[in-house]
Amino acid sequence: MVSVVGALLALLVFFALFGIFVTQYVPLWMNDNEAQFTGQVQASFAELKQNIDLQTTLGGPQVLSVPFPLASQGIPLFAAPTTATLNYIPHTQGVYASVTMQYGPGGQRNFVYNQSLGTLQVTVPNRYFPPQQFIYEDDAVIQSQGDRQQVIEYPPLISINSSGNYQSVSLTIVQLFGNATQVVSTGTDEVYTHFGSLTSFPSNGSLSAPGAPFTVTIVIGTNQPCAWATFLNATLGEAGLPSGAYTLAPSTCVAGLGASVPVKLVFTELTSFDLFVATSTIVTGIGEI
């Protein structure tokens, strides 16, 4: 009887410790694994943007690559790795950029540029750490945890300068080409960027009155309006533009609710505007590790 009771007590102790491990340590362990995984995906997007900006600025190197981890570490026998999904869509519905200049290159009146844009997205459906989505869109990296929890982690190439009566803006739009791709992997997937071209559309206003104030309207169509509106509002506030020199709508976080929302920025007193349009081809799923 003593041996039986001892064995039962030993089993009870084992199951108690096992229960504590499963309910306490496994969630903490996996939370750390998923937090590390999320940070690795974020770092990959930072490198992707850095590569595209480098290719845009220097006109090369012709091809650069970034490894994207698509699975977290797991816990053997207790928790499977968390697997992410990578989606590349060259012409994403509702994602676009439109620029209208009162005076375009060479003083051309009512110059208009419209372009549908591509996106690269990684969805991380964490189970212990908050689920995340990362989106590369119009040269910005957006981190999203929902319609109202969005931030532009790495901003696009935009420069706003104001000095006295001189106000200049430089904006780069990045269009992505290539085949639409979806990748689900338990390893690492390479994403290649092939530099295409860079075209500039500079303007100093009317030829008859160069340097006189003119109007430029920028519309960004996006499924992440909270991130764009918040970022642009903060950027404009730091630029030191005089009151009434611009309008932004929406100017605060708004929920997209899965639909495209236009974020409209109007400069009314520019003396110089430079629009750059870069193209890059994205190839995914090659060199999968």
PDB file of C-alpha atoms in Angstrom:
ATOM      1  CA  MET A   1       0.000   0.000   0.000  1.00  0.00           C
ATOM      2  CA  VAL A   2       2.806   2.388   0.869  1.00  0.00           C
ATOM      3  CA  SER A   3       4.443   1.869  -2.528  1.00  0.00           C
ATOM      4  CA  VAL A   4       1.128   2.388  -4.347  1.00  0.00           C
ATOM      5  CA  VAL A   5       0.401   5.588  -2.442  1.00  0.00           C
ATOM      6  CA  GLY A   6       3.952   6.786  -3.093  1.00  0.00           C
ATOM      7  CA  ALA A   7       3.603   6.118  -6.809  1.00  0.00           C
ATOM      8  CA  LEU A   8       0.279   7.971  -6.914  1.00  0.00           C
ATOM      9  CA  LEU A   9       1.751  10.938  -5.075  1.00  0.00           C
ATOM     10  CA  ALA A  10       4.696  10.974  -7.476  1.00  0.00           C
ATOM     11  CA  LEU A  11       2.279  10.977 -10.407  1.00  0.00           C
ATOM     12  CA  LEU A  12       0.274  13.820  -8.866  1.00  0.00           C
ATOM     13  CA  VAL A  13       3.446  15.846  -8.404  1.00  0.00           C
ATOM     14  CA  PHE A  14       4.486  15.125 -11.998  1.00  0.00           C
ATOM     15  CA  PHE A  15       1.105  16.131 -13.436  1.00  0.00           C
ATOM     16  CA  ALA A  16       1.045  19.263 -11.281  1.00  0.00           C
ATOM     17  CA  LEU A  17       4.469  20.316 -12.566  1.00  0.00           C
ATOM     18  CA  PHE A  18       3.504  19.345 -16.098  1.00  0.00           C
ATOM     19  CA  GLY A  19       0.339  21.456 -15.840  1.00  0.00           C
ATOM     20  CA  ILE A  20       2.300  24.458 -14.591  1.00  0.00           C
ATOM     21  CA  PHE A  21       4.753  24.047 -17.496  1.00  0.00           C
ATOM     22  CA  VAL A  22       1.968  23.854 -20.095  1.00  0.00           C
ATOM     23  CA  THR A  23      -0.129  26.719 -18.711  1.00  0.00           C
ATOM     24  CA  GLN A  24       2.631  29.070 -17.584  1.00  0.00           C
ATOM     25  CA  TYR A  25       5.964  28.442 -19.281  1.00  0.00           C
ATOM     26  CA  VAL A  26       4.762  27.449 -22.746  1.00  0.00           C
ATOM     27  CA  PRO A  27       2.827  30.733 -23.284  1.00  0.00           C
ATOM     28  CA  LEU A  28       5.776  32.792 -21.999  1.00  0.00           C
ATOM     29  CA  TRP A  29       8.241  30.836 -24.139  1.00  0.00           C
ATOM     30  CA  MET A  30       6.108  31.144 -27.272  1.00  0.00           C
ATOM     31  CA  ASN A  31       5.448  34.842 -26.559  1.00  0.00           C
ATOM     32  CA  ASP A  32       9.204  35.406 -26.667  1.00  0.00           C
ATOM     33  CA  ASN A  33       9.517  33.295 -29.835  1.00  0.00           C
ATOM     34  CA  GLU A  34       6.758  35.226 -31.621  1.00  0.00           C
ATOM     35  CA  ALA A  35       8.072  38.603 -30.457  1.00  0.00           C
ATOM     36  CA  GLN A  36      11.484  37.703 -31.868  1.00  0.00           C
ATOM     37  CA  PHE A  37       9.870  36.471 -35.094  1.00  0.00           C
ATOM     38  CA  THR A  38       7.901  39.721 -35.461  1.00  0.00           C
ATOM     39  CA  GLY A  39      11.098  41.713 -35.007  1.00  0.00           C
ATOM     40  CA  GLN A  40      12.837  39.638 -37.689  1.00  0.00           C
ATOM     41  CA  VAL A  41      10.022  40.294 -40.188  1.00  0.00           C
ATOM     42  CA  GLN A  42      10.176  44.002 -39.383  1.00  0.00           C
ATOM     43  CA  ALA A  43      13.936  44.006 -39.984  1.00  0.00           C
ATOM     44  CA  SER A  44      13.438  42.290 -43.359  1.00  0.00           C
ATOM     45  CA  PHE A  45      11.009  45.013 -44.442  1.00  0.00           C
ATOM     46  CA  ALA A  46      13.500  47.663 -43.325  1.00  0.00           C
ATOM     47  CA  GLU A  47      16.183  46.041 -45.475  1.00  0.00           C
ATOM     48  CA  LEU A  48      13.790  45.708 -48.424  1.00  0.00           C
ATOM     49  CA  LYS A  49      12.988  49.422 -48.309  1.00  0.00           C
ATOM     50  CA  GLN A  50      16.660  50.274 -47.885  1.00  0.00           C
ATOM     51  CA  ASN A  51      17.493  48.224 -50.989  1.00  0.00           C
ATOM     52  CA  ILE A  52      14.802  49.863 -53.113  1.00  0.00           C
ATOM     53  CA  ASP A  53      15.771  53.362 -51.932  1.00  0.00           C
ATOM     54  CA  LEU A  54      19.431  52.612 -52.694  1.00  0.00           C
ATOM     55  CA  GLN A  55      18.577  51.352 -56.176  1.00  0.00           C
ATOM     56  CA  THR A  56      16.342  54.375 -56.765  1.00  0.00           C
ATOM     57  CA  THR A  57      18.957  56.878 -55.606  1.00  0.00           C
ATOM     58  CA  LEU A  58      21.998  55.334 -57.313  1.00  0.00           C
ATOM     59  CA  GLY A  59      20.332  53.610 -60.272  1.00  0.00           C
ATOM     60  CA  GLY A  60      21.636  50.243 -59.013  1.00  0.00           C
ATOM     61  CA  PRO A  61      22.805  47.640 -58.128  1.00  0.00           C
ATOM     62  CA  GLN A  62      20.533  45.987 -60.625  1.00  0.00           C
ATOM     63  CA  VAL A  63      19.423  43.162 -58.289  1.00  0.00           C
ATOM     64  CA  LEU A  64      19.346  42.946 -54.498  1.00  0.00           C
ATOM     65  CA  SER A  65      17.754  40.340 -52.245  1.00  0.00           C
ATOM     66  CA  VAL A  66      16.355  40.124 -48.720  1.00  0.00           C
ATOM     67  CA  PRO A  67      15.678  36.949 -46.707  1.00  0.00           C
ATOM     68  CA  PHE A  68      12.192  36.948 -45.168  1.00  0.00           C
ATOM     69  CA  PRO A  69      11.650  34.545 -42.242  1.00  0.00           C
ATOM     70  CA  LEU A  70       8.171  33.030 -42.459  1.00  0.00           C
ATOM     71  CA  ALA A  71       8.041  30.904 -39.305  1.00  0.00           C
ATOM     72  CA  SER A  72       8.853  31.406 -35.646  1.00  0.00           C
ATOM     73  CA  GLN A  73      10.646  28.989 -33.378  1.00  0.00           C
ATOM     74  CA  GLY A  74       8.382  26.394 -31.762  1.00  0.00           C
ATOM     75  CA  ILE A  75       8.622  24.237 -28.651  1.00  0.00           C
ATOM     76  CA  PRO A  76       9.252  20.567 -29.455  1.00  0.00           C
ATOM     77  CA  LEU A  77       6.250  18.382 -28.556  1.00  0.00           C
ATOM     78  CA  PHE A  78       4.371  21.302 -26.987  1.00  0.00           C
ATOM     79  CA  ALA A  79       3.858  24.137 -29.505  1.00  0.00           C
ATOM     80  CA  ALA A  80       4.145  24.284 -33.276  1.00  0.00           C
ATOM     81  CA  PRO A  81       5.925  27.226 -34.925  1.00  0.00           C
ATOM     82  CA  THR A  82       3.804  30.210 -35.964  1.00  0.00           C
ATOM     83  CA  THR A  83       3.718  30.430 -39.772  1.00  0.00           C
ATOM     84  CA  ALA A  84       3.358  33.717 -41.649  1.00  0.00           C
ATOM     85  CA  THR A  85       1.990  34.342 -45.140  1.00  0.00           C
ATOM     86  CA  LEU A  86       3.765  36.523 -47.700  1.00  0.00           C
ATOM     87  CA  ASN A  87       1.658  38.086 -50.462  1.00  0.00           C
ATOM     88  CA  TYR A  88       2.966  40.129 -53.363  1.00  0.00           C
ATOM     89  CA  ILE A  89       0.331  41.934 -55.458  1.00  0.00           C
ATOM     90  CA  PRO A  90       1.716  44.116 -58.285  1.00  0.00           C
ATOM     91  CA  HIS A  91      -1.525  46.093 -58.798  1.00  0.00           C
ATOM     92  CA  THR A  92      -3.330  46.113 -55.457  1.00  0.00           C
ATOM     93  CA  GLN A  93      -6.967  47.101 -55.731  1.00  0.00           C
ATOM     94  CA  GLY A  94      -7.554  50.531 -54.217  1.00  0.00           C
ATOM     95  CA  VAL A  95      -3.860  51.330 -53.758  1.00  0.00           C
ATOM     96  CA  TYR A  96      -2.703  54.168 -56.004  1.00  0.00           C
ATOM     97  CA  ALA A  97      -1.011  57.555 -56.187  1.00  0.00           C
ATOM     98  CA  SER A  98      -2.251  60.617 -58.052  1.00  0.00           C
ATOM     99  CA  VAL A  99      -0.357  63.888 -58.445  1.00  0.00           C
ATOM    100  CA  THR A 100      -1.836  67.000 -60.078  1.00  0.00           C
ATOM    101  CA  MET A 101       0.334  70.080 -60.653  1.00  0.00           C
ATOM    102  CA  GLN A 102      -1.131  73.439 -61.571  1.00  0.00           C
ATOM    103  CA  TYR A 103       2.075  73.897 -63.559  1.00  0.00           C
ATOM    104  CA  GLY A 104       4.060  70.798 -64.422  1.00  0.00           C
ATOM    105  CA  PRO A 105       7.445  70.283 -66.143  1.00  0.00           C
ATOM    106  CA  GLY A 106       8.199  73.083 -68.573  1.00  0.00           C
ATOM    107  CA  GLY A 107       5.294  75.124 -67.245  1.00  0.00           C
ATOM    108  CA  GLN A 108       2.727  72.660 -68.626  1.00  0.00           C
ATOM    109  CA  ARG A 109      -0.659  73.549 -67.196  1.00  0.00           C
ATOM    110  CA  ASN A 110      -2.689  70.985 -65.243  1.00  0.00           C
ATOM    111  CA  PHE A 111      -0.120  68.193 -65.352  1.00  0.00           C
ATOM    112  CA  VAL A 112      -1.567  64.911 -64.002  1.00  0.00           C
ATOM    113  CA  TYR A 113       0.145  61.675 -63.032  1.00  0.00           C
ATOM    114  CA  ASN A 114      -1.872  58.612 -61.929  1.00  0.00           C
ATOM    115  CA  GLN A 115      -0.489  55.193 -61.069  1.00  0.00           C
ATOM    116  CA  SER A 116      -1.863  51.991 -59.566  1.00  0.00           C
ATOM    117  CA  LEU A 117       0.625  50.669 -57.011  1.00  0.00           C
ATOM    118  CA  GLY A 118       1.771  47.257 -55.861  1.00  0.00           C
ATOM    119  CA  THR A 119       2.176  46.005 -52.307  1.00  0.00           C
ATOM    120  CA  LEU A 120       4.211  43.383 -50.488  1.00  0.00           C
ATOM    121  CA  GLN A 121       2.517  42.092 -47.336  1.00  0.00           C
ATOM    122  CA  VAL A 122       3.435  39.660 -44.600  1.00  0.00           C
ATOM    123  CA  THR A 123       0.686  38.565 -42.211  1.00  0.00           C
ATOM    124  CA  VAL A 124       1.895  37.167 -38.890  1.00  0.00           C
ATOM    125  CA  PRO A 125      -1.041  35.452 -37.078  1.00  0.00           C
ATOM    126  CA  ASN A 126       0.617  35.263 -33.676  1.00  0.00           C
ATOM    127  CA  ARG A 127      -1.144  33.200 -31.018  1.00  0.00           C
ATOM    128  CA  TYR A 128       0.633  34.507 -27.908  1.00  0.00           C
ATOM    129  CA  PHE A 129       2.131  37.832 -29.082  1.00  0.00           C
ATOM    130  CA  PRO A 130      -0.282  40.367 -30.739  1.00  0.00           C
ATOM    131  CA  PRO A 131      -0.949  39.456 -34.409  1.00  0.00           C
ATOM    132  CA  GLN A 132       0.774  41.790 -36.863  1.00  0.00           C
ATOM    133  CA  GLN A 133       0.686  42.738 -40.509  1.00  0.00           C
ATOM    134  CA  PHE A 134       3.528  44.469 -42.358  1.00  0.00           C
ATOM    135  CA  ILE A 135       2.902  46.197 -45.698  1.00  0.00           C
ATOM    136  CA  TYR A 136       5.356  47.778 -48.127  1.00  0.00           C
ATOM    137  CA  GLU A 137       3.285  50.337 -50.029  1.00  0.00           C
ATOM    138  CA  ASP A 138       4.431  53.373 -52.036  1.00  0.00           C
ATOM    139  CA  ASP A 139       7.922  53.200 -50.501  1.00  0.00           C
ATOM    140  CA  ALA A 140       6.563  53.148 -46.933  1.00  0.00           C
ATOM    141  CA  VAL A 141       6.625  50.232 -44.496  1.00  0.00           C
ATOM    142  CA  ILE A 142       3.424  50.079 -42.454  1.00  0.00           C
ATOM    143  CA  GLN A 143       2.932  47.982 -39.328  1.00  0.00           C
ATOM    144  CA  SER A 144      -0.706  47.252 -38.536  1.00  0.00           C
ATOM    145  CA  GLN A 145      -2.546  45.611 -35.653  1.00  0.00           C
ATOM    146  CA  GLY A 146      -5.990  46.637 -36.924  1.00  0.00           C
ATOM    147  CA  ASP A 147      -7.819  49.541 -38.530  1.00  0.00           C
ATOM    148  CA  ARG A 148      -6.847  52.035 -35.813  1.00  0.00           C
ATOM    149  CA  GLN A 149      -3.500  50.655 -34.692  1.00  0.00           C
ATOM    150  CA  GLN A 150      -1.263  51.475 -37.621  1.00  0.00           C
ATOM    151  CA  VAL A 151       2.069  53.232 -37.923  1.00  0.00           C
ATOM    152  CA  ILE A 152       4.468  53.987 -40.755  1.00  0.00           C
ATOM    153  CA  GLU A 153       7.614  52.319 -39.425  1.00  0.00           C
ATOM    154  CA  TYR A 154       9.844  53.496 -42.263  1.00  0.00           C
ATOM    155  CA  PRO A 155       8.616  56.576 -44.166  1.00  0.00           C
ATOM    156  CA  PRO A 156       8.627  57.166 -47.930  1.00  0.00           C
ATOM    157  CA  LEU A 157      11.078  59.441 -49.696  1.00  0.00           C
ATOM    158  CA  ILE A 158       9.382  62.807 -49.159  1.00  0.00           C
ATOM    159  CA  SER A 159      11.061  66.113 -48.375  1.00  0.00           C
ATOM    160  CA  ILE A 160       9.261  69.325 -47.373  1.00  0.00           C
ATOM    161  CA  ASN A 161      11.261  72.558 -46.983  1.00  0.00           C
ATOM    162  CA  SER A 162      10.129  76.067 -46.096  1.00  0.00           C
ATOM    163  CA  SER A 163      12.315  79.174 -45.906  1.00  0.00           C
ATOM    164  CA  GLY A 164      10.701  82.588 -46.108  1.00  0.00           C
ATOM    165  CA  ASN A 165       8.618  82.703 -49.270  1.00  0.00           C
ATOM    166  CA  TYR A 166      10.349  79.623 -50.673  1.00  0.00           C
ATOM    167  CA  GLN A 167       8.507  76.323 -50.260  1.00  0.00           C
ATOM    168  CA  SER A 168       9.693  73.160 -51.972  1.00  0.00           C
ATOM    169  CA  VAL A 169       8.505  69.553 -51.916  1.00  0.00           C
ATOM    170  CA  SER A 170      10.167  66.429 -53.294  1.00  0.00           C
ATOM    171  CA  LEU A 171       8.194  63.176 -53.529  1.00  0.00           C
ATOM    172  CA  THR A 172       9.158  59.717 -54.775  1.00  0.00           C
ATOM    173  CA  ILE A 173       6.532  57.195 -55.885  1.00  0.00           C
ATOM    174  CA  VAL A 174       7.615  53.551 -56.169  1.00  0.00           C
ATOM    175  CA  GLN A 175       5.665  51.253 -58.455  1.00  0.00           C
ATOM    176  CA  LEU A 176       6.183  47.500 -58.160  1.00  0.00           C
ATOM    177  CA  PHE A 177       5.987  45.068 -61.077  1.00  0.00           C
ATOM    178  CA  GLY A 178       6.208  41.292 -61.379  1.00  0.00           C
ATOM    179  CA  ASN A 179       3.960  38.265 -60.955  1.00  0.00           C
ATOM    180  CA  ALA A 180       1.493  38.060 -58.090  1.00  0.00           C
ATOM    181  CA  THR A 181       2.801  35.541 -55.546  1.00  0.00           C
ATOM    182  CA  GLN A 182       1.776  33.972 -52.266  1.00  0.00           C
ATOM    183  CA  VAL A 183       4.318  32.125 -50.131  1.00  0.00           C
ATOM    184  CA  VAL A 184       3.676  30.048 -47.015  1.00  0.00           C
ATOM    185  CA  SER A 185       6.795  28.400 -45.644  1.00  0.00           C
ATOM    186  CA  THR A 186       8.275  26.997 -42.454  1.00  0.00           C
ATOM    187  CA  GLY A 187      11.650  28.449 -43.407  1.00  0.00           C
ATOM    188  CA  THR A 188      13.035  31.582 -45.055  1.00  0.00           C
ATOM    189  CA  ASP A 189      12.060  32.989 -48.428  1.00  0.00           C
ATOM    190  CA  GLU A 190      14.185  35.289 -50.578  1.00  0.00           C
ATOM    191  CA  VAL A 191      12.629  38.457 -52.021  1.00  0.00           C
ATOM    192  CA  TYR A 192      14.512  39.983 -54.941  1.00  0.00           C
ATOM    193  CA  THR A 193      14.216  43.601 -56.135  1.00  0.00           C
ATOM    194  CA  HIS A 194      15.173  44.269 -59.768  1.00  0.00           C
ATOM    195  CA  PHE A 195      15.704  47.972 -60.431  1.00  0.00           C
ATOM    196  CA  GLY A 196      13.702  49.230 -63.398  1.00  0.00           C
ATOM    197  CA  SER A 197      13.792  52.971 -63.980  1.00  0.00           C
ATOM    198  CA  LEU A 198      13.667  56.412 -62.420  1.00  0.00           C
ATOM    199  CA  THR A 199      11.818  59.299 -64.077  1.00  0.00           C
ATOM    200  CA  SER A 200      11.675  62.864 -62.767  1.00  0.00           C
ATOM    201  CA  PHE A 201       8.989  65.513 -63.253  1.00  0.00           C
ATOM    202  CA  PRO A 202      10.360  68.816 -61.892  1.00  0.00           C
ATOM    203  CA  SER A 203       8.399  72.057 -61.793  1.00  0.00           C
ATOM    204  CA  ASN A 204       9.116  75.656 -60.824  1.00  0.00           C
ATOM    205  CA  GLY A 205       5.656  76.840 -61.732  1.00  0.00           C
ATOM    206  CA  SER A 206       4.608  78.895 -64.720  1.00  0.00           C
ATOM    207  CA  LEU A 207       7.223  79.763 -67.364  1.00  0.00           C
ATOM    208  CA  SER A 208       5.879  83.301 -67.474  1.00  0.00           C
ATOM    209  CA  ALA A 209       6.301  83.697 -63.709  1.00  0.00           C
ATOM    210  CA  PRO A 210       8.802  81.143 -62.402  1.00  0.00           C
ATOM    211  CA  GLY A 211       8.917  80.959 -58.635  1.00  0.00           C
ATOM    212  CA  ALA A 212       5.409  82.302 -58.214  1.00  0.00           C
ATOM    213  CA  PRO A 213       3.258  80.156 -55.897  1.00  0.00           C
ATOM    214  CA  PHE A 214       1.374  77.288 -57.534  1.00  0.00           C
ATOM    215  CA  THR A 215      -0.792  74.414 -56.349  1.00  0.00           C
ATOM    216  CA  VAL A 216       0.038  70.700 -56.182  1.00  0.00           C
ATOM    217  CA  THR A 217      -2.482  68.030 -55.146  1.00  0.00           C
ATOM    218  CA  ILE A 218      -1.347  64.591 -53.961  1.00  0.00           C
ATOM    219  CA  VAL A 219      -3.848  61.768 -53.406  1.00  0.00           C
ATOM    220  CA  ILE A 220      -2.760  58.475 -51.872  1.00  0.00           C
ATOM    221  CA  GLY A 221      -5.286  55.675 -52.186  1.00  0.00           C
ATOM    222  CA  THR A 222      -4.663  53.160 -49.439  1.00  0.00           C
ATOM    223  CA  ASN A 223      -6.151  50.424 -47.310  1.00  0.00           C
ATOM    224  CA  GLN A 224      -4.113  51.812 -44.389  1.00  0.00           C
ATOM    225  CA  PRO A 225      -5.485  55.382 -44.092  1.00  0.00           C
ATOM    226  CA  CYS A 226      -4.806  55.625 -40.354  1.00  0.00           C
ATOM    227  CA  ALA A 227      -1.073  55.205 -40.905  1.00  0.00           C
ATOM    228  CA  TRP A 228      -0.850  57.641 -43.830  1.00  0.00           C
ATOM    229  CA  ALA A 229      -3.021  60.382 -42.314  1.00  0.00           C
ATOM    230  CA  THR A 230      -1.143  60.267 -39.003  1.00  0.00           C
ATOM    231  CA  PHE A 231       2.269  60.263 -40.683  1.00  0.00           C
ATOM    232  CA  LEU A 232       1.520  63.122 -43.094  1.00  0.00           C
ATOM    233  CA  ASN A 233      -0.053  65.244 -40.371  1.00  0.00           C
ATOM    234  CA  ALA A 234       3.060  64.852 -38.191  1.00  0.00           C
ATOM    235  CA  THR A 235       5.433  65.470 -41.119  1.00  0.00           C
ATOM    236  CA  LEU A 236       3.624  68.637 -42.183  1.00  0.00           C
ATOM    237  CA  GLY A 237       3.583  69.908 -38.618  1.00  0.00           C
ATOM    238  CA  GLU A 238       7.365  69.529 -38.397  1.00  0.00           C
ATOM    239  CA  ALA A 239       8.034  71.148 -41.792  1.00  0.00           C
ATOM    240  CA  GLY A 240       7.294  74.708 -40.605  1.00  0.00           C
ATOM    241  CA  LEU A 241       4.944  75.576 -43.447  1.00  0.00           C
ATOM    242  CA  PRO A 242       2.916  78.747 -42.879  1.00  0.00           C
ATOM    243  CA  SER A 243      -0.733  78.475 -41.908  1.00  0.00           C
ATOM    244  CA  GLY A 244      -2.985  77.984 -44.922  1.00  0.00           C
ATOM    245  CA  ALA A 245      -0.168  76.691 -47.135  1.00  0.00           C
ATOM    246  CA  TYR A 246      -1.652  73.182 -47.221  1.00  0.00           C
ATOM    247  CA  THR A 247      -4.716  71.083 -46.433  1.00  0.00           C
ATOM    248  CA  LEU A 248      -4.824  67.423 -45.459  1.00  0.00           C
ATOM    249  CA  ALA A 249      -7.936  65.248 -45.411  1.00  0.00           C
ATOM    250  CA  PRO A 250      -8.283  63.138 -43.407  1.00  0.00           C
ATOM    251  CA  SER A 251      -5.786  64.665 -41.003  1.00  0.00           C
ATOM    252  CA  THR A 252      -6.237  62.145 -38.182  1.00  0.00           C
ATOM    253  CA  CYS A 253      -6.522  58.379 -37.861  1.00  0.00           C
ATOM    254  CA  VAL A 254      -9.548  56.946 -39.667  1.00  0.00           C
ATOM    255  CA  ALA A 255     -10.549  53.306 -39.996  1.00  0.00           C
ATOM    256  CA  GLY A 256     -10.383  51.863 -43.488  1.00  0.00           C
ATOM    257  CA  LEU A 257     -12.569  48.871 -42.571  1.00  0.00           C
ATOM    258  CA  GLY A 258     -11.039  46.882 -45.432  1.00  0.00           C
ATOM    259  CA  ALA A 259     -11.867  49.497 -48.088  1.00  0.00           C
ATOM    260  CA  SER A 260      -9.634  51.928 -49.964  1.00  0.00           C
ATOM    261  CA  VAL A 261      -9.608  55.467 -48.553  1.00  0.00           C
ATOM    262  CA  PRO A 262      -8.096  58.457 -50.399  1.00  0.00           C
ATOM    263  CA  VAL A 263      -5.745  60.604 -48.298  1.00  0.00           C
ATOM    264  CA  LYS A 264      -5.626  64.005 -50.005  1.00  0.00           C
ATOM    265  CA  LEU A 265      -2.831  66.537 -49.488  1.00  0.00           C
ATOM    266  CA  VAL A 266      -2.992  69.928 -51.210  1.00  0.00           C
ATOM    267  CA  PHE A 267      -0.093  72.396 -51.250  1.00  0.00           C
ATOM    268  CA  THR A 268      -1.311  75.867 -52.259  1.00  0.00           C
ATOM    269  CA  GLU A 269       1.866  77.977 -52.164  1.00  0.00           C
ATOM    270  CA  LEU A 270       4.714  75.907 -53.591  1.00  0.00           C
ATOM    271  CA  THR A 271       7.568  77.509 -55.489  1.00  0.00           C
ATOM    272  CA  SER A 272       9.217  74.217 -56.440  1.00  0.00           C
ATOM    273  CA  PHE A 273       8.024  70.626 -56.729  1.00  0.00           C
ATOM    274  CA  ASP A 274       9.934  67.513 -57.794  1.00  0.00           C
ATOM    275  CA  LEU A 275       8.115  64.269 -58.544  1.00  0.00           C
ATOM    276  CA  PHE A 276      10.206  61.120 -58.964  1.00  0.00           C
ATOM    277  CA  VAL A 277       8.690  57.860 -60.203  1.00  0.00           C
ATOM    278  CA  ALA A 278      10.742  54.705 -59.625  1.00  0.00           C
ATOM    279  CA  THR A 279       9.923  51.198 -60.819  1.00  0.00           C
ATOM    280  CA  SER A 280      11.096  47.882 -59.405  1.00  0.00           C
ATOM    281  CA  THR A 281      10.250  44.265 -60.195  1.00  0.00           C
ATOM    282  CA  ILE A 282       9.675  41.954 -57.240  1.00  0.00           C
ATOM    283  CA  VAL A 283      10.466  38.236 -57.470  1.00  0.00           C
ATOM    284  CA  THR A 284       9.616  35.960 -54.544  1.00  0.00           C
ATOM    285  CA  GLY A 285       9.866  32.260 -53.853  1.00  0.00           C
ATOM    286  CA  ILE A 286      13.275  31.828 -55.501  1.00  0.00           C
ATOM    287  CA  GLY A 287      16.076  30.479 -53.386  1.00  0.00           C
ATOM    288  CA  GLU A 288      13.778  29.277 -50.641  1.00  0.00           C
ATOM    289  CA  ILE A 289      15.728  27.928 -47.693  1.00  0.00           C
TER     290      ILE A 289
END
